[in-house]
Amino acid sequence: VVLIEDAIHYRSVNHRLDGRSIKLYRWYYSRICQWGLNAGIFVILALAFIEKPSSLSVTSDLRFKHTLWNPPCGLTEVIEIICLLVFTLDLVVKSYLIGREEFLKCKWLVGYMVVIMVSVIDWTMSLSMTCDETVRIRKLLRPFYLLQNSSLMKKSLKCIKRTLPGITSVILLVILHLCLFTIFGMLLFAKREEDMERELYFKNLSQSLTSLLVLLTTANNPDVMTPAYTLHRGFSIFFILFSGFGTYFLMNLLTAIIYNQFRGYLVVSWENEEQIAVLHHNVGSFPNFIETYCFLDVSADIHPEKVTEYCSIMPKYVYQPSPQKACQSYSGRIPREAFQRLFDELDKDRIKKHHPLPEYSSKFLQMVQYIFTKHSVTVVGNVVALANVVCICIILVIECEKTVSEREDYLETVNCFFILYYLLEMLLKMTAFGWKTYVSYGSNIFDGSLTVLLLGLQISIFSTYRLPFSNPVHGGPIALWELVRLVNMLIVFRFLRIIPNIKLMALVASTLVDLVKNLRAFAGILVVVYYVFAILGVWLFKGAITAHSANLSTVNSRIKAVNKSLQCGSYEQLGYWSNNFDDFASALVLLYNIMMMNNWNVFLDAYSRYTTEWSKIYFIAWWLTSSVMWVNLFVALILENFIYKWDRNQGCSNGDMERTNLETTVQLMFRGQIEEPTEEEVVTKLHAHHHLQHLTMSVSVDQT
């Protein structure tokens, strides 16, 4: 059973196979144990939000003097040592299951041990210093726990590492392009009287490089060009040539190369490494390797009763039809080829079967069933939902200038009639399909849940305010407009029911869902990068920017009254005081704003003024890592995911797409480019299995 589970989940079979180890192995990979391990990883990463400097405040604006709550010494340390004990137990169990030789070969497990040891030493030093140290090395090591727990994350990191040399040539070309135009700019805008272009953007080498680098991301366009363009039209040619070649050619070329190189190395990685996983998949499902007597009889077949026993561990959507498919043409013992076909079912698409429609004797119910099982009823419902959204938009446009107390209540009345239609449609569909069939469609669950919620809100509005909605602003515990606004938002959200009925839209939506569900490993790498840069940012720039304190009541007036002494577009003039590195949460938000590249030059300039010019290295490194590398990588994954699903769904109707749940994982996307191992390779792998050979000798002794 364990070997079959390894085959299903593409896990390595290089682990102990004795009875005690098998029980421990199944316990380790049980849902409860893995959830506990993931919870420990989540908790130790989340400690950064409450550790000093704490992020527990309403706002991060530097103009407000906060009295931040910082945990007492020992509170977070106790939670952290519990997590470290969980990781130590995880390391001990893994090391025991794979054996000493495999442990020493695995660099990740050796690194796991080193990280735990360093963390414990740093934790001890924190307690000895009464938690008053400024830098905690172990905080920078915490993302390692997330990385080592995901094989796909580790594989992706290896692919990214191999991709870097391939894109170095383009990055060097971008640097050369930047340096050449920097020199041209400094020569072109030489010091002259009243030359604002030089004073603002080309005063020295550092400022010139920074200005053109930001222009490469279009964040300061056309600001950087305006002073020179005001003096002479011809200066625009310099900036157009720079941004035209750099932004629209080199940066897009970099995107294409990152996509091609990463995808190529990912395929190579699968050919070199994941073939081992496919081999494990075949080894785990190899019938000669399942029962102990098969170790000595390589021609042994499997009895049908054993097939049913093994199938009991498979997902229900797989094993129900599979034994019949494997056994349908055989009697007695099942040949190995038939048993192997059983596991081939695991790689097929999930076919969702709906319950049969109920049978009614009443002619009226038969007519209802005939009408409301038609697709045209869904189309009519979509048209009605569109009409409801259009009514909301028209009324919002008409009353946009009115205050809440001046607004009429006819929008609530209109919504009431639409909600009654939604309720009637839901009840009639439920009658036509039957309860089990109705809830087997995801679109019906979405539609019905929102309809029930809308009905409940509408009933609460009528019961609280009654017609004609007297005192609509303060007539109950919740203002009428707040309830109506919530109803309108739910109605607009319900309009998303049209997505499954438009094939291309459904394909795009399912691609997005697959990205959330099945590409979590790549998002995990982004979490690691964010975490590391946020910790470094807090260490480097905490308290670097200071502001005069202000009362909350005077902030709005101060924002409106712009200080004329401040440079237009600066950190201070734009009021970016809440974007800082004074705590972990603020650092995450600031890094996200920089990744978006809109006005990221403001932060670049501010921290270089408040600290030193060398601070630009940190921001440029984050730009290269997030915007250049990661965003382009994510675009590549979206393209690959969409192309895969598009090819698989060609010729399928909307109903077929809904019934067939295509699981788009990285394994499946690149599985077609991997050659299946031959039977000889599987047997060779079995003979090379250290723990298997040990178990085989034990079985031989027992049988003798």
C-alpha angles and dihedrals in degrees: 000000000000092000091051090050089051089052093050094049097037092240124157116264092208097112139100116291104192118118098258093046092048091056091047090047093053091046091051093052094042117120094248094051094047091046089052091051092048090048090054091051091049093049096049091049091047092054088082089073095060102030118098117313087044123209093206100117135106095240137012094213109138092214091071119076104225127198095214120201110235118188117249117257110277100026099093090030091061091050090047095050090051089054090047090052089052090051091047090053089048090052093048093050093047092047093050094047097051097036133235096285095053091044093057090048093053109083092189093059092046089050089047089058093047093049092051091049093049090047092052091049092048090046090054091050090051092056092046089054092047091247092292099122118122098215127044111192092195091065089066091051097051096090087063089075090059093047098048092050093063122063091194091054090052091048091048091051090052090051091049090050091052091046095058097075090050094057096040092092093056092045089051089050090052090050091049090049090050095047095047094051090045090058091044090050094050090049094044095048098043119166111292134153114281092002102155092174091065095042094051104034115005105038095121140354096272094049092045093051091047094049094052093042090055089046088055087064091043090234094127099035124157093004093075091053100041101084093051094039089053090059098044136359092222093069089071089071090067094054095040091053092047098048095035094056097032103039102032100033113024097036093046089045087053089053091052093048093048089051094047096042096045093046091047093050091043089056091045089049090053091047092050102033111012090054081070088055091049087048089052087049090056094039092051091051095041104120096210086063100051106070119047095232088058090068088073099034109053092180095056120127130209125255115235092238089060090052091059089048092052092044091058089079095053125094111274094240088061110037101045097076096023103079090052090050091050096044103031096104100033137075126196114003120015119236119236093249092058092048090051090053087059090065093044085069088068091068095052126099119271111254111205111212119201126213117260118265117263118257117234128194093198114093091214092056090045089054091048090050092048093050102040097046089062120103090229090071089059090050091052090049090053091051091051091049089051090051090052092052091047090052091052092050093049093050092046090052092049095048100035092110095049126092121239093260092051096053121107123237100229091102089066090051093050091049090051092061092047092049090052088054091050090051092049091048091050094049094047092048090048089052093047097047101030123236098279094047092044095055092043088075114078092208091057092051090051093046096043095047093053091045092054091046092049091049091051092050092047091051090050090051093052094043093049103039106015122197130335084025099240116202093010096182103053104010097120146004089291122037115252092236090056091055093044091049090053091049091051092050091051091049091052090046090050088059087075085082087091091070098084090050095059110067099208092043090048090050092051092047093049089049090055091048091050090050089055095044106034106026096055091123092067091047087051090058089053089051089053092050092047091048095051095045092046092053091047091047092053091049094049104036109023108136093002093124118051131184137189113264120254138185118247092239093058099045097087093050091049092050092052093047098066114206106242092207092065120090113251111254095018126134092255097044093049091049096235092156093128091060105083146115097247093116139011098258092049090050091054092052092047092050089051091051090051091049088056086057094213107135091344087142087070091064091042091055096042097053092043088055096045095042123009141304089256089070087078089074090067094051094044090049089053091048091052093046099044110025100029103033108023101036091049090047090051090050088053092052092048091051093048092047094048094045090050093052092041092055092046094049099047108128094013122125124224090261092052090050091052094048094045113066104201108200105210106199128156088250092057095043092059099027093096091063094056123087116230113240118252123242090254090056090050092050090047089052090051093052090049092053104111097199092042093054090050090051092046091055090050091052091048091053091048093050091047 
